[in-house]
Coordinates of C-alpha atoms in Angstrom, one line a residue:
Chain D
M153 CA -52.5 -13.6 -103.8
Q154 CA -48.9 -13.2 -102.8
E155 CA -47.6 -10.2 -100.9
A156 CA -45.6 -8.8 -103.8
Q157 CA -48.6 -9.2 -106.1
Y158 CA -51.1 -7.3 -103.9
E159 CA -48.5 -4.6 -103.2
S160 CA -48.1 -4.1 -106.9
L161 CA -51.8 -4.0 -107.4
I162 CA -52.4 -1.4 -104.6
N163 CA -49.5 0.7 -105.9
R164 CA -51.0 0.7 -109.4
F165 CA -54.4 1.5 -108.1
L166 CA -53.3 4.5 -106.0
A167 CA -51.2 5.8 -108.9
G168 CA -54.2 5.7 -111.1
E169 CA -52.7 3.1 -113.4
A170 CA -55.0 0.2 -112.6
T171 CA -57.0 -1.3 -115.5
E172 CA -60.7 -2.1 -115.1
R173 CA -59.9 -5.7 -114.5
E174 CA -57.2 -4.9 -111.9
S175 CA -59.6 -2.7 -110.0
Q176 CA -62.1 -5.5 -109.8
E177 CA -59.4 -7.9 -108.6
L178 CA -58.4 -5.4 -105.9
K179 CA -62.0 -5.0 -104.8
A180 CA -62.4 -8.8 -104.5
W181 CA -59.2 -9.1 -102.5
L182 CA -60.3 -6.3 -100.1
Q183 CA -63.6 -8.0 -99.5
A184 CA -61.9 -11.2 -98.7
S185 CA -60.7 -10.1 -95.3
P186 CA -60.6 -7.1 -92.9
E187 CA -56.8 -7.5 -92.7
H188 CA -56.6 -6.8 -96.4
E189 CA -58.7 -3.7 -95.9
Q190 CA -56.3 -2.6 -93.1
V191 CA -53.3 -3.0 -95.4
F192 CA -54.9 -1.0 -98.1
A193 CA -56.0 1.7 -95.7
E194 CA -52.5 2.2 -94.5
A195 CA -51.1 2.3 -98.0
E196 CA -53.9 4.8 -99.0
A197 CA -53.1 7.0 -96.0
L198 CA -49.5 7.1 -96.9
W199 CA -50.4 8.1 -100.4
Q200 CA -52.9 10.8 -99.3
N201 CA -50.5 12.3 -96.8
T202 CA -47.7 12.8 -99.2
T203 CA -48.6 16.1 -100.8
A204 CA -46.5 17.9 -103.3
P205 CA -44.3 20.7 -101.8
E206 CA -45.3 24.0 -103.4
P207 CA -43.2 27.1 -103.9
A208 CA -44.4 30.2 -101.9
Y209 CA -45.3 31.9 -105.2
V210 CA -44.9 31.3 -108.9
P211 CA -43.7 34.4 -110.8
A212 CA -46.5 35.6 -113.2
F213 CA -46.5 34.2 -116.7
E214 CA -46.6 37.7 -118.3
D215 CA -43.3 38.6 -116.6
F216 CA -41.7 35.3 -117.8
W217 CA -43.0 35.8 -121.3
Q218 CA -41.7 39.4 -121.5
K219 CA -38.2 38.2 -120.8
I220 CA -38.5 35.4 -123.3
E221 CA -39.8 37.8 -126.0
A222 CA -37.0 40.3 -125.3
R223 CA -34.4 37.5 -125.9
L224 CA -36.2 36.4 -129.1
D225 CA -36.2 39.9 -130.4
E226 CA -32.5 40.4 -129.4
E227 CA -31.5 37.4 -131.4
E228 CA -33.5 38.5 -134.4
A229 CA -34.0 42.1 -135.2
P230 CA -31.2 44.6 -135.3
A231 CA -31.2 46.9 -132.3
H232 CA -31.7 50.2 -134.1
A233 CA -33.8 49.5 -137.1
R234 CA -35.6 52.8 -137.9
V235 CA -36.9 54.0 -141.2
I236 CA -35.5 57.2 -142.5
R237 CA -37.4 58.2 -145.5
L238 CA -35.7 57.0 -148.6
N239 CA -35.4 60.1 -150.6
R240 CA -32.6 60.7 -153.0
Q241 CA -32.8 64.4 -152.5
T242 CA -32.4 64.2 -148.7
A243 CA -29.1 65.5 -147.5
G244 CA -27.6 63.5 -144.7
Q245 CA -27.6 59.8 -144.0
I246 CA -29.8 57.3 -145.7
K247 CA -30.4 54.0 -144.0
A248 CA -30.9 50.9 -146.0
W249 CA -30.5 47.1 -145.9
V250 CA -27.0 46.3 -146.9
F251 CA -24.7 43.3 -146.8
D252 CA -21.8 44.0 -144.4
D253 CA -18.3 42.4 -144.4
K254 CA -19.5 39.2 -143.1
R255 CA -22.2 39.0 -145.7
K256 CA -24.9 39.4 -143.1
L257 CA -28.0 41.5 -143.7
R258 CA -27.7 44.6 -141.6
W259 CA -29.6 47.8 -141.2
M260 CA -27.0 50.5 -141.4
A261 CA -26.0 53.8 -142.8
A262 CA -25.6 53.5 -146.6
A263 CA -23.3 56.4 -147.2
A264 CA -21.6 54.3 -149.9
V265 CA -23.1 54.0 -153.3
L266 CA -24.0 50.5 -152.6
L267 CA -27.7 51.0 -152.1
I268 CA -30.1 48.2 -152.8
M269 CA -32.9 49.6 -154.9
I270 CA -36.0 47.7 -154.7
G271 CA -38.2 49.8 -156.8
S272 CA -39.5 52.6 -154.6
A273 CA -39.4 54.1 -151.2
A274 CA -42.8 52.7 -150.5
L275 CA -41.3 49.2 -150.5
Y276 CA -38.9 50.0 -147.7
E277 CA -41.6 51.5 -145.6
N278 CA -43.7 48.5 -146.2
L279 CA -41.0 46.3 -145.0
V280 CA -40.3 48.0 -141.7
N281 CA -43.1 50.4 -141.1
G282 CA -44.6 49.5 -137.7
N283 CA -44.0 45.8 -138.0
A284 CA -41.2 44.2 -136.1
L285 CA -38.9 42.1 -138.2
Q286 CA -38.4 38.4 -137.8
T287 CA -35.1 36.8 -138.8
C288 CA -34.4 33.1 -139.2
S289 CA -30.9 31.9 -139.8
T290 CA -28.9 28.7 -140.0
Q291 CA -25.3 27.8 -139.1
N292 CA -23.1 25.1 -140.6
A293 CA -24.7 21.7 -140.7
Q294 CA -28.1 23.2 -140.0
R295 CA -31.4 23.1 -141.8
L296 CA -34.5 25.1 -140.9
R297 CA -38.0 25.3 -142.3
V298 CA -39.7 28.7 -142.0
L299 CA -43.3 29.6 -142.3
L300 CA -44.0 33.1 -143.7
P301 CA -47.0 35.3 -142.8
D302 CA -48.8 34.4 -146.0
G303 CA -48.4 30.6 -145.6
S304 CA -45.4 30.4 -148.0
Q305 CA -42.6 28.1 -146.8
V306 CA -38.9 28.3 -147.2
E307 CA -36.4 25.6 -146.4
L308 CA -33.1 27.1 -145.5
N309 CA -29.9 25.2 -146.2
A310 CA -26.8 25.7 -144.1
V311 CA -25.5 29.3 -143.5
S312 CA -28.5 31.1 -144.7
E313 CA -30.7 33.9 -143.5
I314 CA -34.1 35.3 -144.3
K315 CA -35.7 38.4 -142.9
F316 CA -39.3 39.5 -143.2
S317 CA -41.9 41.6 -141.4
K318 CA -44.2 39.7 -139.2
S319 CA -47.2 40.5 -141.3
F320 CA -46.7 41.2 -145.0
A321 CA -47.9 44.5 -146.4
D322 CA -51.1 45.1 -148.4
S323 CA -49.5 45.4 -151.8
I324 CA -46.4 43.3 -151.6
R325 CA -44.8 40.3 -149.9
L326 CA -41.1 41.2 -149.3
V327 CA -38.3 39.1 -147.9
M328 CA -34.5 39.7 -147.6
F329 CA -32.5 36.7 -148.3
S330 CA -28.9 35.4 -148.3
G331 CA -27.6 31.9 -148.7
H332 CA -29.4 28.9 -150.2
G333 CA -33.1 28.1 -149.9
Y334 CA -36.0 26.3 -151.5
F335 CA -39.1 28.5 -151.7
E336 CA -42.7 27.3 -151.9
V337 CA -44.8 30.5 -152.5
T338 CA -48.5 30.5 -152.0
P339 CA -50.5 32.0 -154.8
D340 CA -51.7 35.5 -153.9
R341 CA -52.6 38.6 -155.7
R342 CA -49.6 40.3 -154.1
P343 CA -46.3 39.7 -155.8
F344 CA -43.7 37.9 -153.7
I345 CA -40.3 39.6 -153.8
V346 CA -37.0 38.1 -152.7
Q347 CA -34.3 40.7 -152.3
T348 CA -30.7 39.3 -152.3
E349 CA -27.5 41.2 -152.2
N350 CA -27.2 41.6 -156.0
A351 CA -30.5 40.6 -157.4
Q352 CA -34.3 40.5 -157.0
V353 CA -36.7 37.7 -157.6
R354 CA -40.3 38.4 -158.3
V355 CA -43.0 35.7 -158.2
L356 CA -46.7 35.3 -157.9
G357 CA -46.9 31.7 -156.7
T358 CA -44.4 29.1 -157.5
K359 CA -41.6 26.7 -156.3
F360 CA -38.0 27.6 -156.9
D361 CA -34.5 27.1 -155.6
L362 CA -32.4 30.2 -154.9
K363 CA -28.8 30.3 -154.1
S364 CA -27.3 33.7 -153.3
R365 CA -23.7 33.9 -152.0
R366 CA -20.9 36.4 -152.7
R367 CA -22.8 38.4 -155.2
K368 CA -23.8 35.5 -157.3
T369 CA -27.5 34.8 -157.3
Q370 CA -28.6 31.6 -159.0
L371 CA -32.2 30.7 -159.5
V372 CA -33.8 27.4 -160.6
V373 CA -37.5 27.3 -161.1
E374 CA -39.3 24.0 -160.3
E375 CA -42.9 25.2 -161.1
G376 CA -44.5 28.5 -162.0
V377 CA -43.3 31.7 -163.5
V378 CA -40.5 33.8 -161.9
A379 CA -38.9 37.1 -162.9
L380 CA -35.2 37.7 -162.1
R381 CA -33.5 41.0 -162.4
S382 CA -30.3 42.6 -161.1
A383 CA -30.3 44.9 -158.0
A384 CA -28.4 47.5 -159.9
A385 CA -30.3 50.8 -160.1
A386 CA -30.2 51.1 -163.8
A387 CA -31.4 47.5 -164.5
E388 CA -34.2 47.5 -167.0
S389 CA -33.8 43.9 -168.2
S390 CA -35.4 41.2 -166.2
V391 CA -35.5 37.6 -167.3
I392 CA -38.6 35.5 -167.1
L393 CA -38.1 31.9 -166.0
R394 CA -40.5 28.9 -166.2
G395 CA -40.3 25.4 -164.8
N396 CA -37.0 23.6 -165.3
E397 CA -35.1 26.8 -166.2
M398 CA -32.1 28.4 -164.6
S399 CA -30.5 31.8 -164.7
L400 CA -28.0 33.7 -162.6
C401 CA -26.9 37.2 -161.8
L402 CA -23.2 37.8 -161.3
D403 CA -22.4 41.0 -159.4
Y404 CA -24.6 43.7 -160.8
L405 CA -24.7 42.5 -164.3
P406 CA -28.1 41.7 -165.8
P407 CA -29.3 38.1 -165.5
Q408 CA -27.9 35.6 -168.0
N409 CA -30.2 33.9 -170.5
P410 CA -32.3 31.1 -169.1
E411 CA -30.9 27.7 -169.5
R412 CA -32.9 24.5 -169.5
V413 CA -32.0 22.2 -166.6
N414 CA -33.5 19.3 -164.7
A415 CA -34.8 21.1 -161.6
A416 CA -35.0 17.8 -159.7
H417 CA -31.2 17.7 -159.9
W418 CA -30.8 21.0 -158.2
L419 CA -33.2 20.1 -155.4
G420 CA -31.1 17.1 -154.4
W421 CA -30.0 19.0 -151.3
L422 CA -33.5 18.8 -149.9
R423 CA -33.1 15.1 -149.6
N424 CA -29.5 15.3 -148.5
K425 CA -28.1 14.6 -152.0
F426 CA -25.2 16.5 -153.4
V427 CA -25.4 17.0 -157.1
F428 CA -22.3 18.6 -158.7
E429 CA -22.5 19.4 -162.4
K430 CA -19.3 20.8 -163.7
M431 CA -18.8 22.5 -160.4
P432 CA -15.5 24.1 -159.5
L433 CA -13.8 22.2 -156.7
Q434 CA -13.7 25.4 -154.6
E435 CA -17.5 25.6 -154.6
A436 CA -18.0 21.9 -154.0
V437 CA -15.7 22.1 -151.1
E438 CA -17.6 25.0 -149.6
E439 CA -20.9 23.1 -149.9
L440 CA -19.5 20.1 -148.2
Q441 CA -18.1 22.3 -145.4
R442 CA -21.4 23.9 -144.8
F443 CA -23.2 20.6 -144.7
Y444 CA -20.8 18.5 -142.6
D445 CA -19.4 21.4 -140.5
F446 CA -15.8 20.3 -141.1
E447 CA -13.1 22.5 -142.5
I448 CA -11.7 21.5 -145.9
R449 CA -8.6 23.3 -147.2
L450 CA -7.0 23.2 -150.6
A451 CA -3.2 23.2 -150.5
D452 CA -3.2 25.3 -153.7
P453 CA -6.0 27.7 -154.6
E454 CA -5.5 26.8 -158.3
L455 CA -6.9 23.4 -157.5
G456 CA -10.2 25.1 -156.7
K457 CA -10.7 25.7 -160.4
L458 CA -10.8 22.0 -161.3
T459 CA -14.4 21.0 -162.0
I460 CA -16.2 17.9 -160.9
T461 CA -19.4 16.2 -161.9
G462 CA -21.1 13.6 -159.7
E463 CA -23.9 12.7 -157.2
F464 CA -23.5 11.7 -153.6
E465 CA -26.2 10.6 -151.2
Q466 CA -25.8 10.9 -147.5
E467 CA -22.3 9.3 -147.5
P468 CA -19.7 10.1 -144.8
L469 CA -17.6 13.0 -145.8
E470 CA -14.4 10.9 -146.0
E471 CA -16.0 8.7 -148.7
I472 CA -17.0 11.7 -150.8
L473 CA -13.6 13.3 -150.6
S474 CA -12.0 10.0 -151.5
V475 CA -14.1 9.7 -154.6
I476 CA -13.5 13.3 -155.6
C477 CA -9.7 13.0 -155.1
R478 CA -9.5 9.8 -157.1
A479 CA -11.4 11.4 -160.0
L480 CA -9.1 14.5 -160.0
N481 CA -5.9 12.6 -159.2
L482 CA -5.5 14.4 -155.9
K483 CA -4.7 13.4 -152.3
Y484 CA -6.4 14.2 -149.1
R485 CA -5.3 14.1 -145.5
H486 CA -7.4 14.1 -142.3
D487 CA -6.4 16.0 -139.2
G488 CA -9.0 16.3 -136.4
R489 CA -11.9 18.4 -137.7
M490 CA -10.0 19.4 -140.9
Y491 CA -9.2 17.9 -144.2
F492 CA -6.4 18.9 -146.5
I493 CA -6.5 18.3 -150.2
S494 CA -3.3 18.5 -152.3
G495 CA -2.0 17.7 -155.7
Chain Q
M84 CA -51.0 37.5 -140.6
Q85 CA -52.1 34.0 -141.6
E86 CA -55.8 33.6 -140.9
S87 CA -56.1 30.0 -139.8
A88 CA -57.8 28.4 -136.7
S89 CA -55.3 28.7 -133.9
P90 CA -53.7 25.4 -133.2
S91 CA -54.8 23.8 -129.9
N92 CA -53.3 20.4 -129.3
D93 CA -49.6 19.7 -128.5
D94 CA -48.8 18.1 -131.9
E95 CA -50.2 21.0 -133.9
L96 CA -48.3 23.5 -131.7
T97 CA -45.1 21.4 -132.2
R98 CA -45.5 21.5 -135.9
A99 CA -46.1 25.3 -135.9
I100 CA -43.1 25.9 -133.7
K101 CA -40.9 23.9 -136.0
L102 CA -41.9 26.5 -138.7
S103 CA -40.8 29.3 -136.4
D104 CA -44.3 30.4 -135.5
R105 CA -44.0 32.6 -132.4
T106 CA -47.7 32.7 -131.6
A107 CA -47.7 28.9 -131.3
F108 CA -44.6 29.1 -129.1
K109 CA -46.2 31.5 -126.8
Q110 CA -49.3 29.2 -126.5
L111 CA -47.0 26.3 -125.6
C112 CA -45.3 28.4 -123.0
E113 CA -48.7 29.4 -121.5
R114 CA -49.7 25.7 -121.3
Y115 CA -46.5 24.4 -119.7
Y116 CA -45.0 27.3 -117.8
D117 CA -46.7 26.8 -114.4
P118 CA -46.3 23.0 -114.1
L119 CA -42.7 23.1 -115.3
Y120 CA -41.8 26.0 -113.0
R121 CA -43.2 24.0 -110.1
F122 CA -41.3 20.9 -111.2
L123 CA -38.0 22.8 -111.4
W124 CA -38.7 24.4 -108.0
R125 CA -39.4 21.0 -106.4
K126 CA -36.1 19.7 -107.7
T127 CA -34.0 22.7 -106.8
R128 CA -35.9 24.1 -103.9
N129 CA -34.6 27.5 -104.9
D130 CA -36.7 30.4 -106.4
E131 CA -33.9 32.0 -108.3
A132 CA -32.7 28.7 -109.8
A133 CA -36.3 27.8 -110.8
Q134 CA -36.7 31.2 -112.6
D135 CA -33.4 30.9 -114.4
L136 CA -33.9 27.3 -115.4
V137 CA -37.5 27.8 -116.7
Q138 CA -36.2 30.6 -118.9
E139 CA -33.4 28.4 -120.2
L140 CA -35.8 25.5 -120.7
F141 CA -38.1 27.3 -123.1
M142 CA -35.3 29.3 -124.9
N143 CA -33.5 26.1 -125.6
L144 CA -36.7 24.6 -127.0
W145 CA -37.0 27.5 -129.4
K146 CA -33.3 27.4 -130.4
M147 CA -33.6 23.7 -131.1
R148 CA -37.0 23.9 -132.8
A149 CA -35.8 22.6 -136.1
R150 CA -34.9 19.3 -134.4
L151 CA -38.3 18.8 -132.8
D152 CA -39.9 15.4 -133.6
E153 CA -43.6 16.0 -134.1
N154 CA -44.2 12.3 -133.5
L155 CA -42.9 12.4 -129.9
S156 CA -44.7 14.0 -127.0
I157 CA -43.5 17.6 -126.3
K158 CA -44.6 17.2 -122.7
A159 CA -42.1 14.4 -122.2
Y160 CA -39.5 16.4 -124.0
L161 CA -40.0 19.4 -121.7
Y162 CA -39.9 17.3 -118.5
R163 CA -36.8 15.4 -119.7
A164 CA -35.1 18.7 -120.6
A165 CA -36.1 20.2 -117.3
N166 CA -35.0 17.2 -115.4
N167 CA -31.5 17.4 -117.0
L168 CA -31.3 21.1 -116.3
A169 CA -32.1 20.6 -112.7
I170 CA -29.6 17.7 -112.3
N171 CA -26.9 19.8 -113.8
H172 CA -27.7 22.7 -111.6
L173 CA -27.6 20.6 -108.5
R174 CA -24.4 19.0 -109.5
K175 CA -22.8 22.5 -109.7
K176 CA -24.1 23.6 -106.3
V177 CA -22.8 21.7 -103.3
L178 CA -25.9 21.0 -101.4
K179 CA -25.3 20.3 -97.7
Q180 CA -28.0 18.1 -96.3
A181 CA -28.7 20.5 -93.5
H182 CA -29.0 23.5 -95.8
F183 CA -31.5 21.6 -97.9
V184 CA -33.6 20.6 -94.9
D185 CA -33.8 24.3 -93.8
N186 CA -35.6 25.1 -97.0
L187 CA -38.1 22.3 -96.5
A188 CA -39.8 24.1 -93.7
D189 CA -41.3 26.7 -96.1
A190 CA -42.5 24.1 -98.5
H191 CA -45.5 23.0 -96.6
G192 CA -47.0 26.1 -95.2
G193 CA -50.6 26.3 -94.0
H194 CA -50.8 22.9 -92.4
S195 CA -50.8 22.0 -88.7
D196 CA -47.5 21.5 -86.9
E197 CA -48.0 17.8 -86.8
E198 CA -48.7 17.6 -90.5
R199 CA -45.8 19.8 -91.3
E200 CA -43.5 17.6 -89.3
L201 CA -44.8 14.6 -91.2
Q202 CA -44.2 16.4 -94.5
E203 CA -40.7 17.3 -93.6
C204 CA -39.8 13.8 -92.6
F205 CA -41.4 12.7 -95.8
D206 CA -39.2 15.1 -97.8
E207 CA -36.1 13.9 -96.0
A208 CA -37.0 10.3 -96.7
L209 CA -37.4 11.2 -100.4
Q210 CA -34.0 12.8 -100.4
D211 CA -32.6 9.5 -99.1
L212 CA -33.6 7.8 -102.2
P213 CA -31.3 7.5 -105.2
E214 CA -32.1 10.0 -107.9
P215 CA -33.7 7.7 -110.5
Q216 CA -36.3 6.4 -108.0
R217 CA -37.0 9.8 -106.6
T218 CA -37.6 11.3 -110.0
V219 CA -40.1 8.6 -111.0
F220 CA -42.1 9.1 -107.8
M221 CA -42.1 12.9 -108.1
L222 CA -43.2 12.9 -111.7
N223 CA -46.1 10.6 -110.9
R224 CA -47.2 11.9 -107.5
F225 CA -46.4 15.6 -107.9
E226 CA -46.5 16.3 -111.6
G227 CA -49.3 13.9 -112.3
L228 CA -47.6 12.1 -115.2
K229 CA -48.9 8.7 -116.1
Y230 CA -46.5 5.7 -116.2
A231 CA -46.4 5.8 -120.0
E232 CA -45.5 9.5 -120.0
I233 CA -42.8 8.9 -117.4
A234 CA -41.3 6.1 -119.5
E235 CA -41.1 8.4 -122.4
T236 CA -39.7 11.3 -120.4
L237 CA -36.9 9.4 -118.9
Q238 CA -36.5 7.0 -121.8
I239 CA -37.0 3.9 -119.7
S240 CA -39.4 1.0 -120.0
I241 CA -42.8 1.0 -118.2
K242 CA -41.6 -2.0 -116.2
T243 CA -38.7 0.0 -114.9
V244 CA -41.1 2.8 -113.9
E245 CA -43.3 0.4 -112.0
S246 CA -40.3 -1.2 -110.2
R247 CA -38.9 2.1 -109.1
M248 CA -42.3 3.3 -107.9
S249 CA -42.7 0.2 -105.8
K250 CA -39.2 0.5 -104.3
T251 CA -40.0 4.1 -103.4
L252 CA -43.3 3.2 -101.8
K253 CA -41.8 0.3 -99.9
H254 CA -39.1 2.6 -98.6
L255 CA -41.7 5.2 -97.5
R256 CA -43.9 2.6 -95.9
Q257 CA -41.0 1.3 -93.9
K258 CA -40.2 4.8 -92.7
F259 CA -43.7 5.9 -92.0
G260 CA -45.7 2.9 -91.2
S261 CA -45.8 3.9 -87.6
L262 CA -46.2 7.6 -88.1
I263 CA -49.3 7.4 -90.2
R264 CA -52.4 6.4 -88.4
A265 CA -54.9 4.9 -90.7
S266 CA -58.4 6.3 -90.1

């Protein structure tokens, strides 16, 4: 055996990488001559004598984990979430979940009339009583899949947020939601309630797509039975939706009559497909912005009212804009991380 | 809370963490905190740095959890990320050779003077090596990673791992052939 070969063999053996066959080969080579044994002994000594340097101490795991948990909680739950009994007769401040200026869910004083009613005080207490809250959110060009305490799953599209208590209550499964998500709810005797800024969705076990931005909550059911109602206090009417049906709530008006749709169309985003069906350009542009994390500006806001219909699948943003502009007889210009569309 | 058998192997933990499961995340931290802390300390030779970096390492993992690939080893991911954090940290600090050597004395406490001297010389010899070679050796000898795991961690071929290992061993043999008396 050549020098390089036996060196390599010895190295592999000492590193614990030698195969059965290689070990046998090495043994045979060692037995062949005392010189070989000497060479091996020296290599082995070198190996044995090189021990790993160790730190004088390793900080306890519990201390480490405490710091991590504090940071996780900071990112997620609001700093001062405390329940003050929701009682319409109580003088003084009532705290509730409201959507602030940036359309983010915040726990704050609801002195204004804009109080989200979700049926009863008991529900609020169920949400926050004792259990810390978990928040999951996405930014532009982000996607996140979240597992809820009952095994249900939600896929969050870009710029979306979901809040829920770490273990659902005994009588109800409640989440607060804003943005766009696909829900797969496990069947359970407890109703599953999604509270958005302007509406409330109530299900037992089903699959549906929910888009709630700027006080427009749009619901498309893939499978199962879902009830949709407005968040307005006086709302009596709720609408029942089944598979391949769509309805929406605008502001605090009651939900519109269900419309038959092809649910698969609306779920295109799960597979990175854009499906625009008579969508105002303004909305389409916002969707594209969220997905690609580019800014797209319209020279004239009036252009936003033009509608487009089409399907795009994982194409570069430029190509999509090019097709849209051709269809609407518009022009686009590219500048760094921005696109400008003009007439 | 969901009543299911608690996940035990790395792949199951990865899948659960992708779904924002905090319990699984804590389990992963429990499993890898100690070895990764030691690895970061060996690279930086600084208690404070190791503590900061180990925090950053696991927080980054949580922040990027949506992008985790459950088909790839999370162990390799952690070592790769830790390695990068350590390299960036060292680049920022200007490490004078003498200053570094001062810290070495503490690293091998508990041995005889002779052994300690040997270890210090060994440490110095290791520092002489270029970064890629040194890292491969450390991951194998100190962190106990197999060649295949090292290849995945550093995104190189197994052949490259072998060749760097042998260069390192050759270098050490040349420096220490005389110092080490074979029994």
